[in-house]
Coordinates of C-alpha atoms and ligand atoms in Angstrom, one line a residue:
X241 CA 0.0 0.1 0.0
X242 CA 2.9 2.3 0.9
X243 CA 6.0 2.2 -1.0
X244 CA 8.4 3.6 1.5
X245 CA 9.2 2.9 5.0
X246 CA 8.7 6.5 5.8
X247 CA 5.1 6.3 4.3
X248 CA 4.4 3.3 6.4
X249 CA 5.6 4.9 9.6
X250 CA 3.7 7.9 8.8
X251 CA 0.5 5.9 8.2
X252 CA 0.7 4.2 11.7
X253 CA 1.3 7.7 13.1
X254 CA -1.7 9.1 11.2
X255 CA -3.9 6.2 12.5
X256 CA -2.9 7.0 16.1
X257 CA -3.5 10.8 15.5
X258 CA -6.9 10.0 14.0
X259 CA -7.8 7.8 17.1
X260 CA -6.7 10.7 19.3
X261 CA -8.8 13.1 17.3
X262 CA -11.9 10.8 17.7
X263 CA -11.4 10.3 21.4
X264 CA -10.8 14.0 21.9
X265 CA -14.0 14.9 19.9
X266 CA -16.1 12.4 21.8
X267 CA -14.8 13.8 25.1
X268 CA -15.4 17.4 24.1
X269 CA -19.0 16.5 23.0
X270 CA -19.7 14.7 26.1
X271 CA -18.4 17.6 28.2
X272 CA -20.4 20.0 26.2
X273 CA -23.6 18.0 26.7
X274 CA -23.0 17.8 30.4
X275 CA -22.5 21.5 30.5
X276 CA -25.8 22.1 28.8
X277 CA -27.6 19.8 31.1
X278 CA -26.1 21.5 34.1
X279 CA -27.1 24.9 32.7
X280 CA -30.7 23.8 32.1
X281 CA -30.7 22.5 35.6
X282 CA -29.3 25.6 37.2
X283 CA -30.6 28.4 35.1
X284 CA -34.2 27.5 34.1
X285 CA -35.4 25.9 37.3
X286 CA -33.7 28.4 39.5
X287 CA -35.1 31.3 37.5
X288 CA -38.7 29.9 38.0
X289 CA -38.1 29.5 41.8
X290 CA -36.7 33.0 41.9
X291 CA -39.7 34.4 39.9
X292 CA -42.1 32.7 42.2
X293 CA -40.4 34.1 45.3
X294 CA -40.3 37.7 43.9
X295 CA -44.1 37.2 42.8
X296 CA -44.8 36.0 46.3
X297 CA -43.0 39.1 47.8
X298 CA -45.0 41.4 45.4
X299 CA -48.4 39.9 46.2
X300 CA -47.7 40.2 49.9
X301 CA -46.7 43.8 49.5
X302 CA -50.0 44.3 47.4
X303 CA -51.9 42.7 50.3
X304 CA -50.2 45.1 52.8
X305 CA -51.1 47.9 50.4
X306 CA -54.8 46.9 50.6
X307 CA -54.7 46.9 54.4
X308 CA -52.9 50.3 54.3
X309 CA -55.7 51.5 52.0
X310 CA -58.4 50.3 54.4
X311 CA -56.8 51.6 57.6
X312 CA -54.2 54.2 57.3
X313 CA -53.6 56.0 54.0
X314 CA -55.9 55.6 51.1
X315 CA -53.7 57.1 48.4
X316 CA -50.5 55.5 49.5
X317 CA -52.2 52.2 49.6
X318 CA -53.4 52.5 46.0
X319 CA -50.0 53.6 44.9
X320 CA -48.2 50.7 46.7
X321 CA -50.7 48.3 45.4
X322 CA -50.2 49.3 41.6
X323 CA -46.5 49.6 42.1
X324 CA -46.3 46.0 43.4
X325 CA -48.9 44.9 40.9
X326 CA -46.6 46.0 38.1
X327 CA -43.7 44.3 39.6
X328 CA -45.8 41.1 40.0
X329 CA -46.7 41.3 36.3
X330 CA -43.0 41.9 35.3
X331 CA -41.9 38.7 37.2
X332 CA -45.0 36.9 35.9
X333 CA -44.1 37.6 32.3
X334 CA -40.6 36.2 32.7
X335 CA -42.0 33.1 34.3
X336 CA -44.5 32.8 31.5
X337 CA -41.5 32.4 29.1
X338 CA -39.6 30.1 31.3
X339 CA -41.9 27.1 31.5
X340 CA -39.8 23.9 31.8
X341 CA -41.8 21.4 33.7
X342 CA -45.0 19.5 33.1
X343 CA -47.9 21.2 34.8
X344 CA -46.2 24.4 35.2
X345 CA -48.0 26.0 32.3
X346 CA -51.4 25.3 33.9
X347 CA -50.2 26.7 37.3
X348 CA -48.9 29.9 35.4
X349 CA -52.2 30.3 33.5
X350 CA -54.1 29.9 36.8
X351 CA -51.8 32.4 38.5
X352 CA -52.4 34.9 35.8
X353 CA -56.1 34.5 36.1
X354 CA -56.1 34.7 39.9
X355 CA -54.0 37.8 39.9
X356 CA -56.2 39.5 37.3
X357 CA -59.1 38.7 39.7
X358 CA -57.1 39.9 42.6
X359 CA -56.7 43.4 40.9
X360 CA -60.4 43.5 39.9
X361 CA -61.2 42.7 43.6
X362 CA -59.2 45.7 44.6
X363 CA -61.3 48.0 42.4
X364 CA -64.5 46.5 43.9
X365 CA -63.1 46.9 47.3
X366 CA -62.6 50.7 46.5
X367 CA -66.2 50.9 45.3
X368 CA -67.4 49.0 48.3
X369 CA -65.6 51.5 50.7
X370 CA -66.8 54.5 48.9
X371 CA -70.4 53.3 48.8
X372 CA -70.8 51.2 51.9
X373 CA -68.2 52.4 54.3
X374 CA -65.0 51.0 55.6
X375 CA -66.6 48.2 57.7
X376 CA -68.2 46.7 54.7
X377 CA -65.0 47.1 52.9
X378 CA -63.1 45.2 55.6
X379 CA -65.7 42.4 55.6
X380 CA -65.4 42.3 51.9
X381 CA -61.7 42.0 52.1
X382 CA -61.9 39.2 54.8
X383 CA -64.5 37.1 53.0
X384 CA -63.4 37.4 49.4
X385 CA -60.1 39.1 48.7
X386 CA -58.1 37.3 51.4
X387 CA -59.2 33.9 50.0
X388 CA -58.1 35.1 46.6
X389 CA -54.7 36.2 48.1
X390 CA -54.2 32.7 49.7
X391 CA -55.0 30.9 46.4
X392 CA -52.3 33.0 44.7
X393 CA -49.8 32.2 47.4
X394 CA -50.6 28.4 47.0
X395 CA -50.1 28.6 43.3
X396 CA -46.8 30.4 43.7
X397 CA -45.7 27.8 46.4
X398 CA -46.7 25.0 43.9
X399 CA -44.6 26.6 41.1
X400 CA -41.8 26.9 43.6
X401 CA -41.9 23.3 44.8
X402 CA -42.5 22.0 41.2
X403 CA -39.2 23.6 40.1
X404 CA -37.4 22.6 43.3
X405 CA -38.4 19.0 42.6
X406 CA -37.4 19.3 39.0
X407 CA -34.1 20.6 40.1
X408 CA -33.4 17.7 42.4
X409 CA -34.6 15.2 39.7
X410 CA -32.2 17.1 37.2
X411 CA -29.3 16.7 39.5
X412 CA -29.9 12.9 39.8
X413 CA -30.3 12.7 36.0
X414 CA -27.1 14.7 35.5
X415 CA -25.1 12.5 37.8
X416 CA -26.5 9.5 36.0
X417 CA -25.5 11.1 32.6
X418 CA -22.0 11.9 34.0
X419 CA -21.5 8.4 35.1
X420 CA -22.7 7.2 31.6
X421 CA -20.2 9.6 29.9
X422 CA -17.3 8.4 32.1
X423 CA -18.1 4.8 31.3
X424 CA -18.4 5.6 27.6
X425 CA -15.1 7.4 27.6
X426 CA -13.4 4.5 29.5
X427 CA -14.8 2.1 26.9
X428 CA -13.7 4.2 24.0
X429 CA -10.2 4.6 25.6
X430 CA -9.8 1.0 26.2
X431 CA -10.9 0.1 22.7
X432 CA -8.6 2.7 21.2
X433 CA -5.6 1.5 23.4
X434 CA -6.1 -2.2 22.6
X435 CA -6.8 -1.5 19.0
X436 CA -3.8 0.8 18.7
X437 CA -1.6 -1.8 20.5
X438 CA -2.8 -4.6 18.2
X439 CA -2.6 -2.4 15.0
X440 CA 0.8 -1.1 15.8
X441 CA 2.1 -4.7 16.7
X442 CA 0.6 -6.0 13.4
X443 CA 2.1 -3.2 11.3
X444 CA 5.5 -3.2 13.2
X445 CA 5.7 -7.0 12.5
X446 CA 4.7 -6.5 9.0
X447 CA 7.3 -3.8 8.4
X448 CA 10.1 -5.4 10.3
X449 CA 9.6 -8.9 8.7
X450 CA 12.2 -8.0 6.0
X451 CA 14.7 -6.8 8.6
X452 CA 14.4 -10.2 10.5
X453 CA 14.9 -12.0 7.3
X454 CA 17.9 -9.9 6.5
X455 CA 19.3 -10.4 9.9
X456 CA 18.9 -14.3 9.5
X457 CA 20.9 -14.1 6.2
X458 CA 23.5 -12.0 7.7
X459 CA 24.0 -14.5 10.6
X460 CA 24.5 -17.4 8.1
X461 CA 27.0 -15.2 6.1
X462 CA 29.0 -14.6 9.3
X463 CA 29.1 -18.3 9.9
X464 CA 31.1 -18.6 6.7
X465 CA 28.5 -19.5 4.1
X466 CA 28.8 -16.7 1.5
X467 CA 26.3 -18.4 -0.8
X468 CA 23.5 -16.6 0.9
X469 CA 20.8 -14.3 -0.7
X470 CA 18.3 -12.3 1.4
X471 CA 14.5 -12.6 0.5
X472 CA 13.4 -9.3 -0.8
X473 CA 9.8 -9.0 0.5
X474 CA 9.2 -5.3 0.2
X475 CA 10.1 -2.5 -2.1
X476 CA 10.7 0.1 0.6
X477 CA 14.1 1.2 2.1
X478 CA 14.6 -2.3 3.6
X479 CA 13.8 -3.8 0.3
X480 CA 16.5 -1.7 -1.3
X481 CA 18.9 -2.6 1.5
X482 CA 18.2 -6.3 1.0
X483 CA 18.8 -6.1 -2.7
X484 CA 22.1 -4.2 -2.1
X485 CA 23.0 -6.8 0.5
X486 CA 22.5 -9.4 -2.1
X487 CA 24.7 -7.6 -4.6
X488 CA 27.4 -7.5 -1.8
X489 CA 27.1 -11.3 -1.1
X490 CA 27.4 -12.0 -4.8
X491 CA 30.5 -9.8 -5.1
X492 CA 31.9 -11.4 -1.8
X493 CA 31.4 -14.9 -3.4
X494 CA 33.0 -13.9 -6.5
X495 CA 35.9 -12.5 -4.4
X496 CA 36.1 -15.7 -2.6
X497 CA 36.5 -17.6 -5.8
X498 CA 39.0 -15.1 -7.3
X499 CA 42.8 -15.2 -6.9
X500 CA 42.7 -12.8 -3.8
X501 CA 40.0 -15.0 -2.3
X502 CA 42.3 -18.0 -2.9
X503 CA 45.1 -16.1 -1.1
X504 CA 42.8 -15.4 1.8
X505 CA 41.8 -19.0 2.0
X506 CA 45.5 -19.9 1.9
X507 CA 46.2 -17.5 4.7
X508 CA 43.2 -18.9 6.8
X509 CA 44.5 -22.3 6.1
X510 CA 48.0 -21.3 7.3
X511 CA 46.6 -19.8 10.4
X512 CA 44.5 -22.9 11.1
X513 CA 47.8 -25.0 10.7
X514 CA 49.7 -22.8 13.0
X515 CA 46.8 -23.2 15.5
X516 CA 46.8 -26.9 15.2
X517 CA 50.6 -27.3 16.0
X518 CA 50.6 -28.8 19.5
X519 CA 53.8 -27.0 20.6
X520 CA 53.7 -23.3 21.4
X521 CA 54.4 -21.0 18.4
X522 CA 54.7 -17.3 18.1
X523 CA 55.2 -15.1 15.0
X524 CA 56.9 -11.9 15.8
X525 CA 57.6 -8.9 13.5
X526 CA 61.0 -7.2 13.2
X527 CA 60.4 -5.1 16.4
X528 CA 59.4 -8.3 18.4
X529 CA 55.8 -7.4 18.3
X530 CA 53.3 -10.3 18.4
X531 CA 51.8 -11.0 15.0
X532 CA 50.3 -14.4 15.7
X533 CA 50.3 -17.0 18.4
X534 CA 48.8 -20.5 18.4
X535 CA 46.4 -22.2 20.9
X536 CA 49.3 -24.1 22.5
X537 CA 51.1 -20.9 23.2
X538 CA 47.9 -19.2 24.6
X539 CA 47.5 -22.2 26.9
X540 CA 51.2 -22.5 28.0
X541 CA 51.7 -18.8 28.7
X542 CA 48.2 -18.2 29.8
X543 CA 47.7 -15.4 27.3
X544 CA 45.0 -14.3 24.9
X545 CA 45.8 -14.0 21.2
X546 CA 43.5 -10.9 20.6
X547 CA 44.9 -9.0 23.6
X548 CA 48.5 -9.7 22.9
X549 CA 48.4 -9.2 19.1
X550 CA 50.5 -6.0 18.2
X551 CA 52.1 -5.9 21.6
X552 CA 55.7 -6.3 22.4
X553 CA 56.9 -9.8 23.3
X554 CA 58.0 -8.7 26.8
X555 CA 54.8 -7.0 27.5
X556 CA 52.9 -10.3 27.1
X557 CA 55.4 -12.9 28.1
X558 CA 57.4 -11.3 30.9
X559 CA 60.5 -13.6 30.7
X560 CA 63.7 -11.7 30.0
X561 CA 65.9 -14.9 29.7
X562 CA 63.5 -16.2 27.0
X563 CA 63.5 -12.9 25.3
X564 CA 67.3 -12.8 25.3
X565 CA 67.4 -16.2 23.7
X566 CA 64.9 -15.2 21.0
X567 CA 66.6 -11.9 20.2
X568 CA 70.1 -13.5 20.1
X569 CA 68.8 -16.2 17.8
X570 CA 67.2 -13.7 15.6
X571 CA 70.6 -11.9 15.2
X572 CA 72.3 -15.1 14.4
X573 CA 72.8 -16.8 10.9
X574 CA 70.3 -19.2 9.7
X575 CA 72.7 -22.1 10.4
X576 CA 72.8 -21.1 14.1
X577 CA 69.2 -20.5 14.4
X578 CA 68.2 -24.0 13.4
X579 CA 70.2 -25.4 16.2
X580 CA 67.8 -24.2 18.9
X581 CA 68.6 -23.2 22.5
X582 CA 67.3 -25.3 25.3
X583 CA 65.4 -23.6 28.0
X584 CA 63.6 -24.9 31.0
X585 CA 60.2 -23.4 31.7
X586 CA 57.7 -24.0 34.6
X587 CA 54.1 -25.1 33.8
X588 CA 52.4 -25.3 37.1
X589 CA 54.5 -27.8 39.1
X590 CA 56.1 -29.3 36.0
X591 CA 59.4 -28.5 34.5
X592 CA 59.2 -28.4 30.7
X593 CA 62.2 -28.4 28.4
X594 CA 61.9 -26.5 25.2
X595 CA 64.2 -26.2 22.3
X596 CA 63.6 -22.6 21.1
X597 CA 63.9 -22.8 17.3
X598 CA 63.8 -19.4 15.6
X599 CA 63.2 -19.1 11.8
X600 CA 63.1 -16.0 9.7
X601 CA 60.0 -15.1 7.8
X602 CA 61.1 -13.5 4.4
X603 CA 59.2 -11.6 1.8
X604 CA 59.3 -12.2 -2.0
X605 CA 62.6 -10.2 -2.1
X606 CA 64.2 -12.2 0.7
X607 CA 63.9 -9.3 3.2
X608 CA 63.3 -10.5 6.7
X609 CA 59.9 -9.4 7.9
X610 CA 59.7 -11.2 11.1
X611 CA 60.5 -14.4 12.9
X612 CA 58.8 -17.6 13.8
X613 CA 59.5 -18.9 17.3
X614 CA 58.7 -22.6 17.9
X615 CA 59.0 -23.9 21.4
X616 CA 59.8 -27.6 20.6
X617 CA 58.9 -29.6 23.6
X618 CA 61.9 -31.9 24.3
X619 CA 60.9 -32.9 27.9
X620 CA 60.5 -36.6 26.9
X621 CA 63.9 -36.6 25.1
X622 CA 65.4 -34.9 28.0
X623 CA 63.9 -37.5 30.4
X624 CA 65.3 -40.3 28.2
X625 CA 68.6 -38.7 28.0
X626 CA 68.8 -38.3 31.7
X627 CA 68.0 -42.1 32.1
X628 CA 70.7 -42.9 29.5
X629 CA 73.3 -40.6 31.2
X630 CA 72.5 -42.1 34.6
X631 CA 72.8 -45.6 33.3
X632 CA 76.2 -44.8 31.6
X633 CA 77.4 -43.2 34.8
X634 CA 76.5 -46.1 36.9
X635 CA 77.9 -48.7 34.5
X636 CA 81.1 -46.6 34.2
X637 CA 81.4 -46.3 37.9
X638 CA 80.9 -50.0 38.4
X639 CA 83.7 -50.7 35.8
X640 CA 86.3 -48.4 37.3
X641 CA 87.3 -50.5 40.4
X642 CA 87.7 -53.8 38.8
X643 CA 89.4 -52.2 35.9
X644 CA 91.9 -50.4 38.2
X645 CA 92.8 -53.8 39.8
X646 CA 93.2 -55.4 36.3
X647 CA 95.5 -52.6 35.0
X648 CA 97.5 -52.6 38.3
X649 CA 97.8 -56.5 37.9
X650 CA 98.9 -56.4 34.3
X651 CA 101.3 -53.5 35.1
X652 CA 102.9 -55.6 38.0
X653 CA 103.1 -58.7 35.7
X654 CA 104.5 -56.9 32.6
X655 CA 107.0 -55.0 34.8
X656 CA 108.1 -58.5 35.9
X657 CA 107.9 -57.3 39.5
X658 CA 106.3 -60.7 40.4
X659 CA 108.7 -62.8 38.3
X660 CA 110.4 -63.0 34.9
X661 CA 108.4 -63.3 31.8
X662 CA 109.4 -64.9 28.5
X663 CA 109.2 -62.9 25.3
X664 CA 105.8 -64.2 24.3
X665 CA 104.2 -63.5 27.8
X666 CA 105.8 -60.0 27.6
X667 CA 104.1 -59.4 24.4
X668 CA 100.7 -60.6 25.6
X669 CA 101.0 -58.5 28.8
X670 CA 102.0 -55.4 26.9
X671 CA 98.9 -55.8 24.8
X672 CA 96.8 -56.4 27.9
X673 CA 98.3 -53.2 29.5
X674 CA 97.5 -51.1 26.4
X675 CA 93.9 -52.3 26.3
X676 CA 93.5 -51.9 29.9
X677 CA 94.7 -48.2 29.6
X678 CA 92.4 -47.7 26.7
X679 CA 89.4 -49.0 28.7
X680 CA 90.4 -46.8 31.7
X681 CA 90.5 -43.8 29.5
X682 CA 87.1 -44.6 28.0
X683 CA 85.6 -45.2 31.4
X684 CA 87.1 -42.0 32.8
X685 CA 85.8 -40.1 29.8
X686 CA 82.3 -41.5 30.1
X687 CA 82.3 -40.9 33.8
X688 CA 83.4 -37.2 33.2
X689 CA 80.9 -36.7 30.4
X690 CA 78.0 -38.2 32.5
X691 CA 78.9 -36.0 35.5
X692 CA 78.9 -32.9 33.2
X693 CA 75.6 -33.8 31.5
X694 CA 73.8 -34.6 34.7
X695 CA 75.1 -31.5 36.4
X696 CA 76.9 -33.5 39.0
X697 CA 80.3 -32.1 38.0
X698 CA 81.3 -29.5 40.4
X699 CA 82.6 -26.2 39.0
X700 CA 84.9 -24.0 41.1
X701 CA 84.5 -20.9 39.2
X702 CA 86.9 -18.0 40.2
X703 CA 88.7 -15.1 38.5
X704 CA 91.7 -16.6 37.0
X705 CA 94.5 -15.5 34.6
X706 CA 94.4 -16.9 31.1
X707 CA 98.1 -17.0 30.7
X708 CA 98.5 -19.3 33.8
X709 CA 95.8 -21.6 32.5
X710 CA 97.4 -21.9 29.0
X711 CA 100.9 -22.4 30.5
X712 CA 99.6 -25.1 32.8
X713 CA 97.8 -26.8 29.9
X714 CA 100.9 -26.9 27.7
X715 CA 103.5 -28.3 30.2
X716 CA 102.7 -31.9 29.7
X717 CA 103.0 -31.6 25.8
X718 CA 106.4 -30.0 25.3
X719 CA 108.2 -33.3 25.4
X720 CA 105.8 -34.9 22.9
X721 CA 106.0 -31.8 20.5
X722 CA 109.8 -31.9 20.7
X723 CA 109.7 -35.6 19.7
X724 CA 107.6 -34.7 16.6
X725 CA 109.7 -31.5 16.0
X726 CA 106.5 -29.5 16.3
X727 CA 106.8 -25.9 17.3
X728 CA 104.3 -25.6 20.4
X729 CA 103.9 -21.9 21.3
X730 CA 101.2 -19.7 23.0
X731 CA 100.4 -15.9 22.8
X732 CA 98.5 -13.9 25.3
X733 CA 98.2 -10.0 25.0
X734 CA 100.1 -8.2 27.7
X735 CA 97.0 -6.8 29.1
X736 CA 94.6 -9.7 29.4
X737 CA 91.7 -9.5 31.9
X738 CA 91.0 -12.4 34.2
X739 CA 88.1 -14.8 33.4
X740 CA 85.3 -16.4 35.3
X741 CA 86.2 -20.0 35.0
X742 CA 87.2 -23.3 36.8
X743 CA 90.9 -23.4 35.9
X744 CA 91.2 -27.2 36.1
X745 CA 88.3 -27.6 33.8
X746 CA 89.5 -25.2 31.2
X747 CA 93.0 -26.9 31.4
X748 CA 91.2 -30.1 30.5
X749 CA 89.6 -28.5 27.5
X750 CA 92.9 -27.0 26.2
X751 CA 94.6 -30.4 27.0
X752 CA 92.2 -32.1 24.7
X753 CA 92.5 -29.7 21.9
X754 CA 96.3 -29.6 22.1
X755 CA 96.4 -33.4 22.3
X756 CA 94.3 -33.6 19.2
X757 CA 96.4 -31.0 17.4
X758 CA 99.6 -32.9 18.2
X759 CA 97.9 -36.1 17.0
X760 CA 96.7 -34.7 13.7
X761 CA 99.7 -32.4 12.9
X762 CA 102.6 -34.0 10.9
X763 CA 106.2 -33.6 12.1
X764 CA 107.8 -30.2 11.9
X765 CA 104.3 -28.6 12.1
X766 CA 103.2 -25.8 14.3
X767 CA 100.7 -25.5 17.1
X768 CA 99.8 -22.1 18.5
X769 CA 97.5 -21.4 21.5
X770 CA 96.2 -17.9 21.5
X771 CA 93.8 -15.6 23.4
X772 CA 92.1 -12.4 22.4
X773 CA 89.4 -10.1 23.9
X774 CA 86.2 -9.9 22.1
X775 CA 83.2 -8.0 23.7
X776 CA 82.8 -9.5 27.1
X777 CA 84.5 -12.7 26.3
X778 CA 88.1 -14.0 26.2
X779 CA 88.4 -16.0 22.9
X780 CA 90.9 -18.7 23.2
X781 CA 92.1 -20.7 20.1
X782 CA 94.3 -23.7 19.3
X783 CA 95.7 -23.6 15.8
X784 CA 97.5 -26.5 14.1
X785 CA 99.0 -27.1 10.7
X786 CA 97.4 -30.5 10.4
X787 CA 95.4 -32.2 7.8
X788 CA 92.3 -30.0 8.6
X789 CA 88.7 -31.2 9.1
X790 CA 86.1 -31.3 6.2
X791 CA 83.5 -28.5 6.9
X792 CA 80.7 -31.0 6.9
X793 CA 82.1 -32.5 10.1
X794 CA 82.6 -29.2 11.9
X795 CA 79.4 -29.7 13.9
X796 CA 79.6 -33.5 14.1
X797 CA 83.0 -33.7 15.8
X798 CA 81.5 -32.3 19.0
X799 CA 79.0 -35.2 19.2
X800 CA 79.7 -38.2 21.4
X801 CA 81.7 -41.0 19.9
X802 CA 82.1 -39.2 16.6
X803 CA 85.4 -39.6 14.8
X804 CA 86.1 -38.4 11.3
X805 CA 88.0 -41.6 10.4
X806 CA 86.7 -44.6 12.3
X807 CA 89.6 -46.7 11.1
X808 CA 92.1 -44.3 12.8
X809 CA 93.5 -46.2 15.7
X810 CA 92.3 -45.6 19.1
X811 CA 94.9 -44.9 21.6
X812 CA 94.7 -43.8 25.3
X813 CA 90.9 -43.9 25.3
X814 CA 90.5 -41.6 22.2
X815 CA 87.0 -42.9 21.3
X816 CA 85.5 -39.5 20.1
X817 CA 84.5 -38.2 23.6
X818 CA 87.1 -35.5 24.0
X819 CA 85.4 -32.6 22.1
X820 CA 82.0 -33.6 23.7
X821 CA 83.5 -33.2 27.1
X822 CA 85.1 -29.9 25.9
X823 CA 81.8 -28.6 24.7
X824 CA 79.9 -29.5 27.9
X825 CA 82.7 -27.7 30.0
X826 CA 82.6 -24.5 27.9
X827 CA 78.8 -24.3 27.8
X828 CA 78.8 -24.8 31.6
X829 CA 80.9 -21.6 31.5
X830 CA 78.2 -19.9 29.3
X831 CA 80.7 -19.9 26.4
X832 CA 80.7 -21.3 22.9
X833 CA 83.1 -23.7 21.2
X834 CA 83.5 -24.2 17.5
X835 CA 86.0 -25.1 14.8
X836 CA 87.3 -23.5 11.6
X837 CA 89.4 -25.4 9.2
X838 CA 91.3 -25.4 5.9
X839 CA 93.6 -27.7 4.0
X840 CA 96.5 -25.9 6.0
X841 CA 95.2 -26.9 9.3
X842 CA 92.3 -26.4 12.0
X843 CA 91.6 -23.8 14.6
X844 CA 89.5 -24.6 17.5
X845 CA 88.0 -21.6 19.3
X846 CA 86.1 -21.3 22.6
X847 CA 85.0 -18.4 24.6
X848 CA 85.0 -17.7 28.4
X849 CA 83.3 -14.8 30.1
X850 CA 85.6 -12.1 31.3
X851 CA 85.4 -11.4 35.1
X852 CA 82.8 -8.7 35.8
X853 CA 85.0 -6.3 37.7
X854 CA 87.7 -6.6 35.0
X855 CA 85.0 -6.1 32.3
X856 CA 83.9 -2.8 34.1
X857 CA 87.4 -1.4 34.1
X858 CA 87.8 -2.3 30.3
X859 CA 84.5 -0.5 29.6
X860 CA 85.6 2.5 31.5
X861 CA 89.0 2.7 29.7
X862 CA 87.6 2.2 26.3
Ligands
LIG1722 P1 89.2 -38.3 19.9 O1 89.1 -38.8 21.3 O2 89.0 -39.4 18.9 O3 90.3 -37.4 19.6 P2 87.6 -36.0 19.8 O4 86.2 -35.8 20.3 O5 88.7 -35.3 20.5 O6 87.8 -37.5 19.8 O7 87.8 -35.6 18.3 C1 86.7 -36.1 17.4 C2 87.3 -36.2 16.0 O8 87.6 -34.9 15.5 C3 88.6 -36.9 16.0 O9 88.4 -38.2 15.8 C4 89.3 -36.4 14.7 O10 88.7 -37.1 13.6 C5 88.7 -34.9 14.7 N1 89.6 -33.9 15.1 C6 89.7 -33.5 16.3 N2 90.8 -32.5 16.5 C7 91.3 -32.5 15.2 C8 92.4 -31.8 14.7 N3 93.1 -30.9 15.4 N4 92.8 -32.0 13.3 C9 92.1 -32.9 12.6 N5 91.0 -33.6 13.1 C10 90.7 -33.4 14.4

């Protein structure tokens, strides 16, 4: 019926305004009618009563005038009589035109007639007095005129009471009418209110139906089903909105099917994959602001993706040690990053071991635009490793005592302390002694490694001089070097700060490196042990002119039991544990150990932190 929503709303308002007009009109008409009734009641009946009272007063004065005429003053009596006669007639005429009640007209006619008679009787009284004297006139007054006077008074009293009665009846009727009017108005109000309520409900529902339909469609759309069209049930503004909405969903569907849509789907899939990874994962931008975190990360760190997105890592996960690991790894080369740093974090009562693996996120032009941090849960591996280390430790420990007595026994026998040996026996015992020493070396190395890995090894860290450590380390090797005509030297700068280290442990590391260098350096070669300062570390190196190590083994040689050439003879317990022990010791000192090599030889480097006080003075001087 109405094309626009505005028209529809105006229509409902118009209906309400019309209803208000009707109710208002009915109320005004009823009030007017009540007013009319009240006026009839007050004015007409009251007027008749008033007139009757005035006529009563006038007739009484006329009566007095007659008595005055008879007794005192003839002329004054006549005058008073006519004067009041005229007044009577004046009130009578008003009453004649104000007849409202049944029977009132008859009474008024009768009154007129009786008053005429009364006036005539006064003329007769005058004649009577003139002719027959005053006594006859008095007798005439008493016998005739006074009766007439009484009749008039009675008629006036009847008119008065008739109107008074009418007035009371009118009041009752008026009250009845008022009650009727009030009831009628209540009824009309109720009908209008209920009707208005039902009508507006009906029209509102009718007008809002397209909105409800549109809302339902939008909800389905939000749930991800883009193939939705809203039903267009009206051609008003909402109808236009629904068809525009349909255009939009068509375009969205087309967009979803387009290349960008594919990209978006791809992105959503990637996000879903990230979320499904069971280990915590964070994507950070170059400023360490959080771009994405997965569910496992939310749960482990008790954070919320929405709240933490765009905030700095430390604002969300307040763990400085963890942040240092991540930021250091981010600075490192890709090769170092892939190694992962192990950290122990608390989850409630449990200790969880994570290997923090940091990977660069690069754009199409290979620019780093952020990093992905994966908290690879290695708690199970750690536990297994611990069982293995404990096992090796126990076994090695159990081997040590019987092995000592075996080697001591073979030593005594081969030294011929308990009797002479023939050549064949000497040969056998020499071989037994060598194997015993090899086994003792292996057991000692295994015990040392297990102690280091399980944290049982005690480190007596103190501020110690690098020069002393190097000198002590080299002492046992000069003889061996001389035998091979190898130049064994060291160089430490004149001003070399002290380092925080357990000197015995560092001596052990240098021993191992120099012993390897001597082993793999041909005669007349050179071995140089050096120390330099780099940032807050002393970097020590052992350089040789040996055969060098292929780059692909630079990492592997630090693994347990790894040897580049398996067929190389094992002597003195050299079973590929020396460098593993060295790495454990250096890492326990918060340092690093690595190898560089060429065909001219190898260099093994390791770092030890400079003693804090010494470091402060270096910083002040520089
Ligand atoms: P080993 O006890 O066999 O010396 P290490 O752990 O000390 O075990 O060394 C592991 C391996 O690394 C050695 O077997 C050797 O192949 C290689 N290597 C170590 N130092 C050198 C070096 N200075 N020159 C060449 N190869 C070396």
